[in-house]
Tab-separated table of C-alpha atoms in Angstrom:
chain	number	residue	atom	x	y	z
A	1	UNK	CA	20.848	31.480	-3.951
A	2	UNK	CA	18.603	29.050	-5.682
A	3	UNK	CA	20.191	25.839	-6.619
A	4	UNK	CA	19.744	24.585	-10.145
A	5	UNK	CA	17.391	21.594	-9.437
A	6	UNK	CA	14.942	24.003	-7.942
A	7	UNK	CA	14.563	25.835	-11.099
A	8	UNK	CA	11.386	25.235	-13.283
A	9	UNK	CA	12.086	24.114	-16.891
A	10	UNK	CA	11.666	27.518	-18.014
A	11	UNK	CA	13.474	29.076	-15.309
A	12	UNK	CA	16.574	26.846	-16.101
A	13	UNK	CA	15.986	27.566	-19.858
A	14	UNK	CA	16.311	31.282	-19.565
A	15	UNK	CA	19.364	30.793	-17.261
A	16	UNK	CA	21.079	28.501	-19.749
A	17	UNK	CA	20.127	30.804	-22.839
A	18	UNK	CA	21.472	33.627	-20.809
A	19	UNK	CA	25.059	31.505	-20.404
A	20	UNK	CA	24.241	31.932	-16.795
A	21	UNK	CA	24.061	28.167	-16.201
A	22	UNK	CA	25.744	25.463	-17.876
A	23	UNK	CA	23.734	22.172	-18.780
A	24	UNK	CA	26.277	20.123	-17.061
A	25	UNK	CA	25.898	22.131	-13.832
A	26	UNK	CA	22.159	21.594	-13.998
A	27	UNK	CA	22.540	18.012	-14.438
A	28	UNK	CA	25.039	17.606	-11.850
A	29	UNK	CA	22.823	19.386	-9.294
A	30	UNK	CA	20.073	17.242	-10.362
A	31	UNK	CA	22.124	14.163	-10.118
A	32	UNK	CA	22.900	14.943	-6.510
A	33	UNK	CA	19.518	15.275	-5.607
A	34	UNK	CA	18.670	11.793	-6.911
A	35	UNK	CA	21.606	10.298	-5.064
A	36	UNK	CA	20.198	12.018	-1.826
A	37	UNK	CA	16.611	11.534	-2.280
A	38	UNK	CA	16.043	8.328	-4.605
A	39	UNK	CA	16.912	5.673	-1.901
A	40	UNK	CA	13.765	7.153	-0.356
A	41	UNK	CA	11.394	7.915	-3.123
A	42	UNK	CA	12.161	4.904	-5.712
A	43	UNK	CA	11.495	7.214	-8.552
A	44	UNK	CA	14.295	6.186	-10.577
A	45	UNK	CA	15.098	2.661	-11.178
A	46	UNK	CA	18.378	3.490	-13.363
A	47	UNK	CA	20.478	6.537	-13.176
A	48	UNK	CA	22.520	6.978	-16.137
A	49	UNK	CA	24.923	9.460	-14.798
A	50	UNK	CA	27.845	8.849	-16.900
A	51	UNK	CA	26.143	9.213	-20.482
A	52	UNK	CA	24.110	11.888	-19.332
A	53	UNK	CA	27.078	13.970	-18.193
A	54	UNK	CA	29.038	13.385	-21.429
A	55	UNK	CA	25.745	14.603	-23.299
A	56	UNK	CA	25.672	17.780	-21.081
A	57	UNK	CA	29.235	18.620	-21.455
A	58	UNK	CA	28.917	18.398	-25.209
A	59	UNK	CA	25.707	20.683	-25.022
A	60	UNK	CA	27.904	23.084	-22.637
A	61	UNK	CA	29.656	23.694	-26.029
A	62	UNK	CA	26.879	24.530	-28.309
A	63	UNK	CA	24.586	27.523	-28.843
A	64	UNK	CA	21.228	26.477	-27.174
A	65	UNK	CA	19.061	24.524	-29.804
A	66	UNK	CA	15.711	25.230	-28.067
A	67	UNK	CA	14.316	25.984	-24.430
A	68	UNK	CA	14.943	22.198	-23.893
A	69	UNK	CA	18.755	22.516	-24.509
A	70	UNK	CA	20.291	20.744	-21.325
A	71	UNK	CA	17.169	20.160	-19.603
A	72	UNK	CA	17.096	16.693	-17.843
A	73	UNK	CA	14.225	14.861	-18.592
A	74	UNK	CA	13.132	11.653	-16.691
A	75	UNK	CA	11.721	8.779	-18.651
A	76	UNK	CA	9.204	6.620	-17.772
A	77	UNK	CA	10.585	2.919	-18.196
A	78	UNK	CA	8.034	1.761	-20.973
A	79	UNK	CA	9.727	4.213	-23.266
A	80	UNK	CA	12.944	3.280	-25.502
A	81	UNK	CA	16.130	5.182	-24.875
A	82	UNK	CA	18.650	3.839	-27.066
A	83	UNK	CA	21.226	1.501	-25.483
A	84	UNK	CA	19.337	1.550	-22.167
A	85	UNK	CA	16.965	-1.373	-21.053
A	86	UNK	CA	13.286	-0.855	-21.231
A	87	UNK	CA	12.227	-2.923	-18.363
A	88	UNK	CA	8.554	-1.809	-18.134
A	89	UNK	CA	9.569	-2.406	-14.309
A	90	UNK	CA	9.136	-6.141	-14.913
A	91	UNK	CA	11.161	-9.314	-14.329
A	92	UNK	CA	9.876	-10.384	-17.577
A	93	UNK	CA	11.763	-7.550	-19.303
A	94	UNK	CA	14.921	-7.079	-17.425
A	95	UNK	CA	17.535	-7.551	-20.282
A	96	UNK	CA	15.552	-6.020	-23.148
A	97	UNK	CA	18.069	-3.447	-24.532
A	98	UNK	CA	16.265	-0.605	-26.785
A	99	UNK	CA	18.139	-0.388	-30.158
A	100	UNK	CA	17.124	3.019	-30.936
A	101	UNK	CA	15.286	6.110	-29.379
A	102	UNK	CA	11.530	6.131	-29.222
A	103	UNK	CA	10.362	8.826	-31.499
A	104	UNK	CA	9.468	11.023	-28.942
A	105	UNK	CA	12.922	10.734	-27.343
A	106	UNK	CA	14.325	11.458	-30.711
A	107	UNK	CA	12.501	14.512	-30.681
A	108	UNK	CA	13.469	15.568	-27.068
A	109	UNK	CA	17.010	14.550	-27.812
A	110	UNK	CA	17.097	16.805	-31.012
A	111	UNK	CA	15.793	19.560	-29.071
A	112	UNK	CA	18.689	19.313	-26.449
A	113	UNK	CA	17.150	17.475	-23.743
A	114	UNK	CA	19.155	14.918	-21.578
A	115	UNK	CA	17.926	11.550	-20.117
A	116	UNK	CA	19.674	10.896	-16.668
A	117	UNK	CA	17.053	8.601	-15.461
A	118	UNK	CA	14.329	5.685	-16.300
A	119	UNK	CA	11.611	6.025	-13.963
A	120	UNK	CA	9.757	3.486	-11.981
A	121	UNK	CA	6.203	2.547	-13.380
A	122	UNK	CA	3.418	0.301	-12.424
A	123	UNK	CA	4.539	-3.112	-14.148
A	124	UNK	CA	3.937	-2.849	-17.975
A	125	UNK	CA	1.762	0.636	-17.079
A	126	UNK	CA	-1.159	-1.482	-15.735
A	127	UNK	CA	-0.365	-3.179	-12.099
A	128	UNK	CA	-0.144	-1.014	-9.202
A	129	UNK	CA	2.545	-0.453	-6.731
A	130	UNK	CA	3.928	-3.940	-6.135
A	131	UNK	CA	6.688	-5.253	-3.606
A	132	UNK	CA	7.377	-8.622	-5.738
A	133	UNK	CA	9.183	-6.956	-8.626
A	134	UNK	CA	12.808	-6.309	-9.220
A	135	UNK	CA	12.541	-2.741	-8.452
A	136	UNK	CA	10.629	-1.402	-5.244
A	137	UNK	CA	7.431	0.955	-6.157
A	138	UNK	CA	7.820	4.889	-6.219
A	139	UNK	CA	6.545	6.776	-3.178
A	140	UNK	CA	4.831	9.962	-2.814
A	141	UNK	CA	7.215	12.972	-1.921
A	142	UNK	CA	4.441	14.449	0.188
A	143	UNK	CA	4.550	11.551	2.352
A	144	UNK	CA	6.621	8.509	1.697
A	145	UNK	CA	3.739	6.247	3.039
A	146	UNK	CA	1.432	7.291	0.407
A	147	UNK	CA	0.933	6.115	-2.909
A	148	UNK	CA	2.319	8.463	-5.670
A	149	UNK	CA	-0.302	7.638	-8.192
A	150	UNK	CA	0.234	5.743	-11.358
A	151	UNK	CA	1.091	4.167	-13.545
A	152	UNK	CA	3.999	6.801	-14.190
A	153	UNK	CA	4.474	6.777	-10.423
A	154	UNK	CA	8.216	7.414	-10.809
A	155	UNK	CA	7.673	10.387	-13.024
A	156	UNK	CA	5.094	12.104	-10.628
A	157	UNK	CA	7.540	11.473	-7.681
A	158	UNK	CA	10.642	12.690	-9.439
A	159	UNK	CA	9.298	15.632	-10.779
A	160	UNK	CA	7.468	16.920	-7.580
A	161	UNK	CA	10.722	16.055	-5.345
A	162	UNK	CA	12.560	18.396	-7.911
A	163	UNK	CA	14.975	15.503	-9.001
A	164	UNK	CA	14.396	16.761	-12.493
A	165	UNK	CA	12.228	19.715	-13.992
A	166	UNK	CA	10.107	17.215	-16.333
A	167	UNK	CA	9.516	13.837	-16.974
A	168	UNK	CA	7.470	11.630	-19.687
A	169	UNK	CA	4.857	9.467	-18.835
A	170	UNK	CA	1.836	7.235	-20.520
A	171	UNK	CA	-1.480	7.495	-20.229
A	172	UNK	CA	-4.025	4.604	-21.008
A	173	UNK	CA	-6.396	5.243	-18.177
A	174	UNK	CA	-5.202	8.369	-16.541
A	175	UNK	CA	-1.629	7.086	-15.827
A	176	UNK	CA	0.043	10.825	-16.319
A	177	UNK	CA	-2.598	12.769	-14.440
A	178	UNK	CA	-2.891	10.234	-11.411
A	179	UNK	CA	0.667	10.941	-10.677
A	180	UNK	CA	0.124	14.490	-11.147
A	181	UNK	CA	-2.817	14.559	-9.207
A	182	UNK	CA	-1.332	12.849	-6.197
A	183	UNK	CA	2.094	14.537	-6.501
A	184	UNK	CA	0.702	18.019	-6.773
A	185	UNK	CA	2.418	18.765	-10.179
A	186	UNK	CA	0.818	19.362	-13.727
A	187	UNK	CA	0.131	16.198	-15.897
A	188	UNK	CA	-0.777	16.712	-19.765
A	189	UNK	CA	-2.083	14.016	-21.773
A	190	UNK	CA	-2.458	15.626	-25.226
A	191	UNK	CA	-4.950	14.485	-27.844
A	192	UNK	CA	-4.790	11.039	-29.055
A	193	UNK	CA	-1.927	10.567	-31.765
A	194	UNK	CA	-0.393	14.053	-31.158
A	195	UNK	CA	2.619	12.333	-29.767
A	196	UNK	CA	3.957	9.391	-31.785
A	197	UNK	CA	3.971	5.838	-30.054
A	198	UNK	CA	6.649	4.162	-31.702
A	199	UNK	CA	9.206	2.925	-29.303
A	200	UNK	CA	6.805	2.967	-26.472
A	201	UNK	CA	5.882	-0.434	-25.078
A	202	UNK	CA	2.128	-0.630	-25.613
A	203	UNK	CA	-0.543	-1.411	-23.009
A	204	UNK	CA	-3.825	-0.687	-25.220
A	205	UNK	CA	-2.837	1.209	-28.658
A	206	UNK	CA	-5.984	2.950	-29.300
A	207	UNK	CA	-6.038	4.255	-25.598
A	208	UNK	CA	-2.242	4.670	-24.853
A	209	UNK	CA	-1.215	8.397	-24.949
A	210	UNK	CA	2.319	9.734	-24.333
A	211	UNK	CA	2.141	12.560	-21.919
A	212	UNK	CA	4.326	14.509	-19.645
A	213	UNK	CA	4.640	15.902	-16.308
A	214	UNK	CA	6.053	19.190	-15.019
A	215	UNK	CA	5.791	21.614	-11.978
A	216	UNK	CA	4.116	24.441	-14.046
A	217	UNK	CA	1.665	24.799	-16.980
A	218	UNK	CA	4.551	26.998	-18.933
A	219	UNK	CA	6.811	23.853	-18.470
A	220	UNK	CA	4.021	21.722	-20.000
A	221	UNK	CA	3.901	24.169	-22.814
A	222	UNK	CA	7.442	24.002	-23.527
A	223	UNK	CA	7.774	20.302	-23.391
A	224	UNK	CA	4.807	19.952	-25.777
A	225	UNK	CA	6.572	22.241	-28.377
A	226	UNK	CA	9.441	19.916	-28.296
A	227	UNK	CA	7.556	16.616	-28.112
A	228	UNK	CA	5.010	17.684	-30.898
A	229	UNK	CA	5.912	20.856	-32.786
A	230	UNK	CA	3.702	23.790	-32.802
A	231	UNK	CA	3.538	27.047	-30.736
A	232	UNK	CA	1.680	26.138	-27.388
A	233	UNK	CA	3.022	28.909	-25.292
A	234	UNK	CA	1.847	31.353	-27.616
A	235	UNK	CA	-1.672	31.875	-25.834
A	236	UNK	CA	-1.345	30.709	-22.530
A	237	UNK	CA	-1.114	34.120	-20.711
A	238	UNK	CA	-4.607	35.387	-22.229
A	239	UNK	CA	-6.289	34.758	-19.112
A	240	UNK	CA	-9.642	33.626	-18.161
A	241	UNK	CA	-12.042	36.465	-18.932
A	242	UNK	CA	-14.821	35.406	-21.290
A	243	UNK	CA	-13.348	31.910	-21.480
A	244	UNK	CA	-16.675	29.530	-21.457
A	245	UNK	CA	-15.891	26.481	-19.096
A	246	UNK	CA	-18.442	23.732	-18.544
A	247	UNK	CA	-18.322	22.582	-15.177
A	248	UNK	CA	-18.966	18.707	-14.986
A	249	UNK	CA	-20.155	18.508	-11.405
A	250	UNK	CA	-21.921	15.041	-11.807
A	251	UNK	CA	-18.500	13.186	-12.223
A	252	UNK	CA	-17.436	14.073	-8.559
A	253	UNK	CA	-21.038	14.584	-7.175
A	254	UNK	CA	-23.151	11.583	-8.459
A	255	UNK	CA	-21.136	9.116	-10.427
A	256	UNK	CA	-18.299	8.862	-7.964
A	257	UNK	CA	-18.937	10.939	-4.923
A	258	UNK	CA	-15.548	12.587	-4.011
A	259	UNK	CA	-14.030	12.878	-0.599
A	260	UNK	CA	-15.473	16.010	1.000
A	261	UNK	CA	-11.800	17.925	0.662
A	262	UNK	CA	-11.320	16.947	-2.884
A	263	UNK	CA	-15.161	17.815	-3.707
A	264	UNK	CA	-14.558	21.206	-1.791
A	265	UNK	CA	-11.314	21.900	-3.726
A	266	UNK	CA	-13.027	21.308	-7.189
A	267	UNK	CA	-16.109	23.395	-6.277
A	268	UNK	CA	-13.619	26.155	-5.062
A	269	UNK	CA	-11.784	25.865	-8.525
A	270	UNK	CA	-15.077	26.646	-10.263
A	271	UNK	CA	-15.769	29.727	-8.020
A	272	UNK	CA	-12.299	31.167	-8.634
A	273	UNK	CA	-12.577	30.634	-12.544
A	274	UNK	CA	-15.855	32.441	-12.201
A	275	UNK	CA	-14.157	35.229	-10.194
A	276	UNK	CA	-11.505	35.475	-12.487
A	277	UNK	CA	-14.182	36.364	-15.530
A	278	UNK	CA	-14.709	32.785	-16.934
A	279	UNK	CA	-18.336	31.957	-17.708
A	280	UNK	CA	-19.140	29.079	-16.060
A	281	UNK	CA	-22.070	26.818	-16.610
A	282	UNK	CA	-22.890	23.180	-15.684
A	283	UNK	CA	-22.434	20.459	-18.362
A	284	UNK	CA	-23.670	16.738	-18.300
A	285	UNK	CA	-21.948	13.947	-19.991
A	286	UNK	CA	-22.598	10.239	-19.921
A	287	UNK	CA	-21.754	8.818	-16.556
A	288	UNK	CA	-18.368	7.625	-15.428
A	289	UNK	CA	-19.260	4.144	-15.327
A	290	UNK	CA	-19.956	3.998	-19.244
A	291	UNK	CA	-16.580	5.480	-19.925
A	292	UNK	CA	-15.005	3.193	-17.428
A	293	UNK	CA	-16.573	0.008	-18.764
A	294	UNK	CA	-15.536	0.953	-22.422
A	295	UNK	CA	-12.143	1.779	-21.261
A	296	UNK	CA	-11.941	-1.536	-19.478
A	297	UNK	CA	-13.023	-3.694	-22.225
A	298	UNK	CA	-11.040	-2.082	-24.843
A	299	UNK	CA	-7.975	-2.517	-22.442
A	300	UNK	CA	-8.336	-5.897	-21.837
A	301	UNK	CA	-8.733	-6.595	-25.624
A	302	UNK	CA	-5.994	-4.649	-26.692
A	303	UNK	CA	-3.370	-5.663	-24.067
A	304	UNK	CA	-4.218	-9.500	-24.610
A	305	UNK	CA	-2.094	-9.984	-27.719
A	306	UNK	CA	0.747	-8.174	-26.125
A	307	UNK	CA	0.814	-10.294	-22.973
A	308	UNK	CA	-0.549	-13.575	-24.305
A	309	UNK	CA	2.782	-15.427	-24.399
A	310	UNK	CA	3.745	-14.257	-20.959
A	311	UNK	CA	0.422	-15.002	-19.402
A	312	UNK	CA	0.334	-18.545	-20.801
A	313	UNK	CA	3.781	-19.630	-20.636
A	314	UNK	CA	5.223	-17.494	-17.479
A	315	UNK	CA	2.304	-16.171	-15.575
A	316	UNK	CA	4.469	-16.077	-12.274
A	317	UNK	CA	6.728	-13.614	-13.987
A	318	UNK	CA	4.510	-10.802	-13.290
A	319	UNK	CA	3.508	-9.157	-10.096
A	320	UNK	CA	0.291	-10.659	-8.739
A	321	UNK	CA	-1.399	-7.510	-9.051
A	322	UNK	CA	-0.369	-7.048	-12.886
A	323	UNK	CA	-1.300	-10.786	-13.674
A	324	UNK	CA	-4.964	-9.956	-12.208
A	325	UNK	CA	-5.032	-6.871	-14.215
A	326	UNK	CA	-4.024	-8.506	-17.387
A	327	UNK	CA	-5.549	-11.964	-17.213
A	328	UNK	CA	-9.003	-11.009	-18.254
A	329	UNK	CA	-7.624	-9.903	-21.563
A	330	UNK	CA	-7.409	-13.343	-22.777
A	331	UNK	CA	-10.681	-14.559	-21.588
A	332	UNK	CA	-12.885	-11.376	-22.960
A	333	UNK	CA	-14.762	-12.244	-26.068
A	334	UNK	CA	-14.384	-10.540	-29.244
A	335	UNK	CA	-18.072	-9.261	-29.095
A	336	UNK	CA	-17.274	-7.448	-25.867
A	337	UNK	CA	-14.496	-5.859	-26.962
A	338	UNK	CA	-16.146	-4.612	-30.349
A	339	UNK	CA	-19.064	-3.760	-28.471
A	340	UNK	CA	-17.017	-1.151	-26.472
A	341	UNK	CA	-15.594	0.176	-29.701
A	342	UNK	CA	-19.037	0.491	-31.111
A	343	UNK	CA	-20.153	2.579	-27.927
A	344	UNK	CA	-17.129	4.768	-28.106
A	345	UNK	CA	-18.231	6.808	-31.191
A	346	UNK	CA	-21.369	7.865	-29.000
A	347	UNK	CA	-19.435	8.671	-26.033
A	348	UNK	CA	-16.673	10.709	-28.208
A	349	UNK	CA	-19.521	12.591	-29.733
A	350	UNK	CA	-21.204	13.327	-26.535
A	351	UNK	CA	-18.014	14.933	-25.367
A	352	UNK	CA	-17.808	16.681	-28.528
A	353	UNK	CA	-21.671	18.251	-28.248
A	354	UNK	CA	-20.386	19.668	-25.018
A	355	UNK	CA	-18.007	21.676	-26.812
A	356	UNK	CA	-20.357	23.455	-28.916
A	357	UNK	CA	-21.434	25.239	-25.769
A	358	UNK	CA	-18.322	25.713	-23.961
A	359	UNK	CA	-14.445	26.342	-24.689
A	360	UNK	CA	-13.091	23.730	-22.158
A	361	UNK	CA	-14.341	21.605	-19.178
A	362	UNK	CA	-13.592	21.844	-15.547
A	363	UNK	CA	-13.637	18.217	-13.818
A	364	UNK	CA	-12.523	16.193	-11.002
A	365	UNK	CA	-9.320	14.355	-11.741
A	366	UNK	CA	-8.985	11.979	-8.668
A	367	UNK	CA	-11.697	11.513	-6.366
A	368	UNK	CA	-9.583	11.106	-3.332
A	369	UNK	CA	-6.016	12.342	-2.061
A	370	UNK	CA	-3.367	9.637	-2.119
A	371	UNK	CA	-3.895	6.521	-0.073
A	372	UNK	CA	-1.201	4.625	2.099
A	373	UNK	CA	0.852	2.613	-0.276
A	374	UNK	CA	0.674	-0.285	2.134
A	375	UNK	CA	-3.027	-0.504	2.073
A	376	UNK	CA	-3.795	-2.895	-0.823
A	377	UNK	CA	-7.800	-2.295	-0.454
A	378	UNK	CA	-7.437	1.494	-0.672
A	379	UNK	CA	-4.698	1.233	-3.473
A	380	UNK	CA	-7.172	-0.804	-5.273
A	381	UNK	CA	-10.125	1.631	-4.811
A	382	UNK	CA	-7.926	4.459	-6.118
A	383	UNK	CA	-8.246	3.369	-9.875
A	384	UNK	CA	-11.822	3.353	-10.677
A	385	UNK	CA	-12.356	6.667	-8.461
A	386	UNK	CA	-11.394	9.033	-11.085
A	387	UNK	CA	-12.648	11.288	-14.011
A	388	UNK	CA	-9.557	10.806	-15.965
A	389	UNK	CA	-10.646	7.718	-17.991
A	390	UNK	CA	-13.239	9.284	-19.866
A	391	UNK	CA	-10.888	11.325	-21.999
A	392	UNK	CA	-8.681	8.185	-22.931
A	393	UNK	CA	-11.841	6.733	-24.253
A	394	UNK	CA	-12.630	9.981	-26.335
A	395	UNK	CA	-8.925	11.252	-27.135
A	396	UNK	CA	-9.861	14.560	-25.700
A	397	UNK	CA	-6.637	16.684	-24.404
A	398	UNK	CA	-6.647	16.762	-20.631
A	399	UNK	CA	-4.450	18.476	-18.063
A	400	UNK	CA	-4.554	17.964	-14.364
A	401	UNK	CA	-3.019	20.371	-11.749
A	402	UNK	CA	-3.048	21.036	-8.117
A	403	UNK	CA	-5.886	22.409	-6.480
A	404	UNK	CA	-5.081	22.538	-2.573
A	405	UNK	CA	-3.607	20.517	0.072
A	406	UNK	CA	-5.752	18.304	2.504
A	407	UNK	CA	-5.830	18.682	6.113
A	408	UNK	CA	-3.178	15.899	6.157
A	409	UNK	CA	-0.975	17.711	3.759
A	410	UNK	CA	-1.574	15.768	0.447
A	411	UNK	CA	-2.296	17.312	-2.706
A	412	UNK	CA	-5.735	18.026	-4.009
A	413	UNK	CA	-6.607	18.221	-7.871
A	414	UNK	CA	-8.568	19.309	-10.646
A	415	UNK	CA	-8.594	18.742	-14.505
A	416	UNK	CA	-9.349	20.775	-17.605
A	417	UNK	CA	-10.294	19.192	-20.727
A	418	UNK	CA	-10.263	20.829	-24.275
A	419	UNK	CA	-11.701	20.090	-27.857
A	420	UNK	CA	-9.440	17.618	-29.965
A	421	UNK	CA	-6.237	19.147	-31.116
A	422	UNK	CA	-6.924	22.327	-28.874
A	423	UNK	CA	-3.838	22.018	-26.529
A	424	UNK	CA	-3.328	25.631	-26.768
A	425	UNK	CA	-6.830	26.470	-25.305
A	426	UNK	CA	-6.417	23.664	-22.563
A	427	UNK	CA	-3.088	25.384	-21.488
A	428	UNK	CA	-4.469	28.734	-21.679
A	429	UNK	CA	-7.367	27.662	-19.044
A	430	UNK	CA	-4.871	25.750	-16.776
A	431	UNK	CA	-2.532	28.647	-16.777
A	432	UNK	CA	-5.155	31.211	-15.893
A	433	UNK	CA	-6.108	28.756	-13.039
A	434	UNK	CA	-2.728	28.254	-11.749
A	435	UNK	CA	-1.969	31.741	-11.844
A	436	UNK	CA	-5.130	32.593	-9.883
A	437	UNK	CA	-5.107	29.753	-7.276
A	438	UNK	CA	-1.520	30.138	-6.322
A	439	UNK	CA	-0.235	26.636	-6.017
A	440	UNK	CA	2.406	26.939	-8.326
A	441	UNK	CA	5.850	25.884	-6.682
A	442	UNK	CA	4.234	24.338	-3.753
A	443	UNK	CA	6.780	21.824	-2.269
A	444	UNK	CA	6.448	18.615	-0.718
A	445	UNK	CA	8.284	18.341	2.596
A	446	UNK	CA	10.879	16.207	1.182
A	447	UNK	CA	11.859	18.991	-1.382
B	1	UNK	CA	-16.850	-1.564	-10.834
B	2	UNK	CA	-17.636	-3.442	-7.671
B	3	UNK	CA	-15.446	-6.557	-6.722
B	4	UNK	CA	-17.324	-9.727	-5.786
B	5	UNK	CA	-17.079	-13.272	-5.670
B	6	UNK	CA	-16.490	-15.587	-8.764
B	7	UNK	CA	-19.759	-16.544	-9.853
B	8	UNK	CA	-18.799	-19.131	-12.544
B	9	UNK	CA	-18.752	-22.979	-11.767
B	10	UNK	CA	-15.421	-24.320	-11.523
B	11	UNK	CA	-15.602	-26.648	-14.321
B	12	UNK	CA	-16.860	-24.212	-16.798
B	13	UNK	CA	-13.981	-21.750	-15.502
B	14	UNK	CA	-11.480	-24.378	-16.247
B	15	UNK	CA	-12.939	-25.012	-19.505
B	16	UNK	CA	-12.484	-21.389	-20.148
B	17	UNK	CA	-9.008	-21.283	-19.029
B	18	UNK	CA	-7.912	-24.160	-21.025
B	19	UNK	CA	-9.437	-22.994	-24.031
B	20	UNK	CA	-7.549	-19.587	-23.663
B	21	UNK	CA	-4.312	-21.395	-23.208
B	22	UNK	CA	-4.113	-20.824	-19.786
B	23	UNK	CA	-3.461	-24.170	-18.197
B	24	UNK	CA	-0.336	-22.874	-16.347
B	25	UNK	CA	-2.303	-20.006	-14.770
B	26	UNK	CA	-5.052	-22.428	-13.807
B	27	UNK	CA	-2.707	-24.670	-11.963
B	28	UNK	CA	-0.704	-21.838	-10.284
B	29	UNK	CA	-2.813	-18.966	-10.042
B	30	UNK	CA	-6.326	-20.295	-10.115
B	31	UNK	CA	-7.717	-17.566	-7.986
B	32	UNK	CA	-6.542	-14.717	-10.404
B	33	UNK	CA	-8.309	-16.887	-13.255
B	34	UNK	CA	-11.664	-17.014	-11.374
B	35	UNK	CA	-11.295	-13.370	-10.759
B	36	UNK	CA	-10.565	-12.536	-14.321
B	37	UNK	CA	-13.751	-14.216	-15.062
B	38	UNK	CA	-15.707	-12.970	-12.471
B	39	UNK	CA	-14.443	-9.351	-13.768
B	40	UNK	CA	-15.853	-9.863	-17.262
B	41	UNK	CA	-18.948	-11.042	-15.784
B	42	UNK	CA	-18.982	-7.734	-13.987
B	43	UNK	CA	-17.907	-5.778	-17.062
B	44	UNK	CA	-20.834	-7.034	-19.159
B	45	UNK	CA	-23.452	-5.955	-16.651
B	46	UNK	CA	-22.062	-2.544	-17.112
B	47	UNK	CA	-21.012	-2.022	-20.426
B	48	UNK	CA	-23.145	0.049	-22.392
B	49	UNK	CA	-24.785	-1.520	-25.397
B	50	UNK	CA	-25.368	0.317	-28.907
B	51	UNK	CA	-28.913	0.874	-29.487
B	52	UNK	CA	-28.392	0.832	-33.242
B	53	UNK	CA	-27.032	-2.610	-34.579
B	54	UNK	CA	-25.610	-0.678	-37.561
B	55	UNK	CA	-22.853	1.534	-35.354
B	56	UNK	CA	-19.452	0.395	-36.446
B	57	UNK	CA	-16.720	0.311	-34.260
B	58	UNK	CA	-15.038	3.490	-33.634
B	59	UNK	CA	-11.481	3.990	-34.930
B	60	UNK	CA	-9.086	5.441	-32.255
B	61	UNK	CA	-7.652	8.069	-34.832
B	62	UNK	CA	-9.393	11.592	-34.985
B	63	UNK	CA	-9.031	13.743	-37.723
B	64	UNK	CA	-6.599	16.640	-37.712
B	65	UNK	CA	-7.726	19.732	-38.324
């Protein structure tokens, strides 16, 4: 018999709606799972079992409010949940307790979701896996010696290991889609501003997106409906036939040459989409280096006012890797920041122009499978070797999902991108690919 | 962007750090401050520049349909 924690969000929602599963049963099984695996994974930095069980028992007595009724959702610990600390995985925020729910939490709570755990992140959603913080870094469920991606590292590890069916993350330079890539799950960054950021600790407000991680595309659509309103499931089974897909091959072939296995997986994805009836054509965008430089200048500039007091008065309060990533913000010139914002418009226009010829884009997400978490040079290399950052600069919705397994048993991935506000189209492409490729439900050994 | 050694003279780096209010970081984490300055120098080499002086900074928000 399938244990409740193994169910996808959609399966659990159907079981709850049919009264075959109580929210408290689902939660209890997920809590048992967390107790067993979290000591290995470090995905959860706080498990709030008692309050979550109280909420679940109350939901047991209600008619289902929505598909999210009684669904445990993990929360990256930069997002406020009323009454719980929002530590940002930092010693500098250990005792900060949120007075009220973030807007996205309030929406999910109204839909019936339960929040049993705050999840590990890179410190302030920027650093990297660090061993000089109050909490350990999350680890990759496919291989505990490897990096799970970040900064929404706990969200990726928890969902892949089936501690919970869905989790929230934030994405400023790829931080939802990176863990999705490395953990073999689905990571969705919606259009900029689709999900309100109130109650989410900022990294760089003009690049910050609230996103979600699930095990299936259908689950991502269900989460998005609760987080944003709208009917995102409606067209996701429409299939790939006739869909015009622009293949941005130069990202992984020329701009940041991908690991051969990753490149092969992305090329295989393109061939599969064509076999399924999509119309593929190659598309050229500005080089990744242009997007990356603009993202970096904006991120540094916008993170500076958030962190200036701590950087000046308590620089030792950060992990070393976080301090190194944030310090440039206080030394950047206004000219550099504004130059990046000036160049941003033409970059967004270039991506927008591509969508006059195609419906969605197919690109790489990560250029490499997950590296070892104890190899600082390899960890450092993982952050720029990606094609996610472009769509934080432009604001376009993007989704990452599994595209295979490396010879060493680590997930490979690809990314779809859609026109602004066209999440339905994005989910249709991703669901069509997911159905054709057959990686849905792939389980890491720990699961 | 490629990592690389700091290229800014030490006295200039210290002046920039002090001007930014980073005296404590300069004392305790000098290598990090030097790396930050080097990172900015590398960024300037890679940051695309708008050819038209009249281009205005782009707002993050994009109009909803």
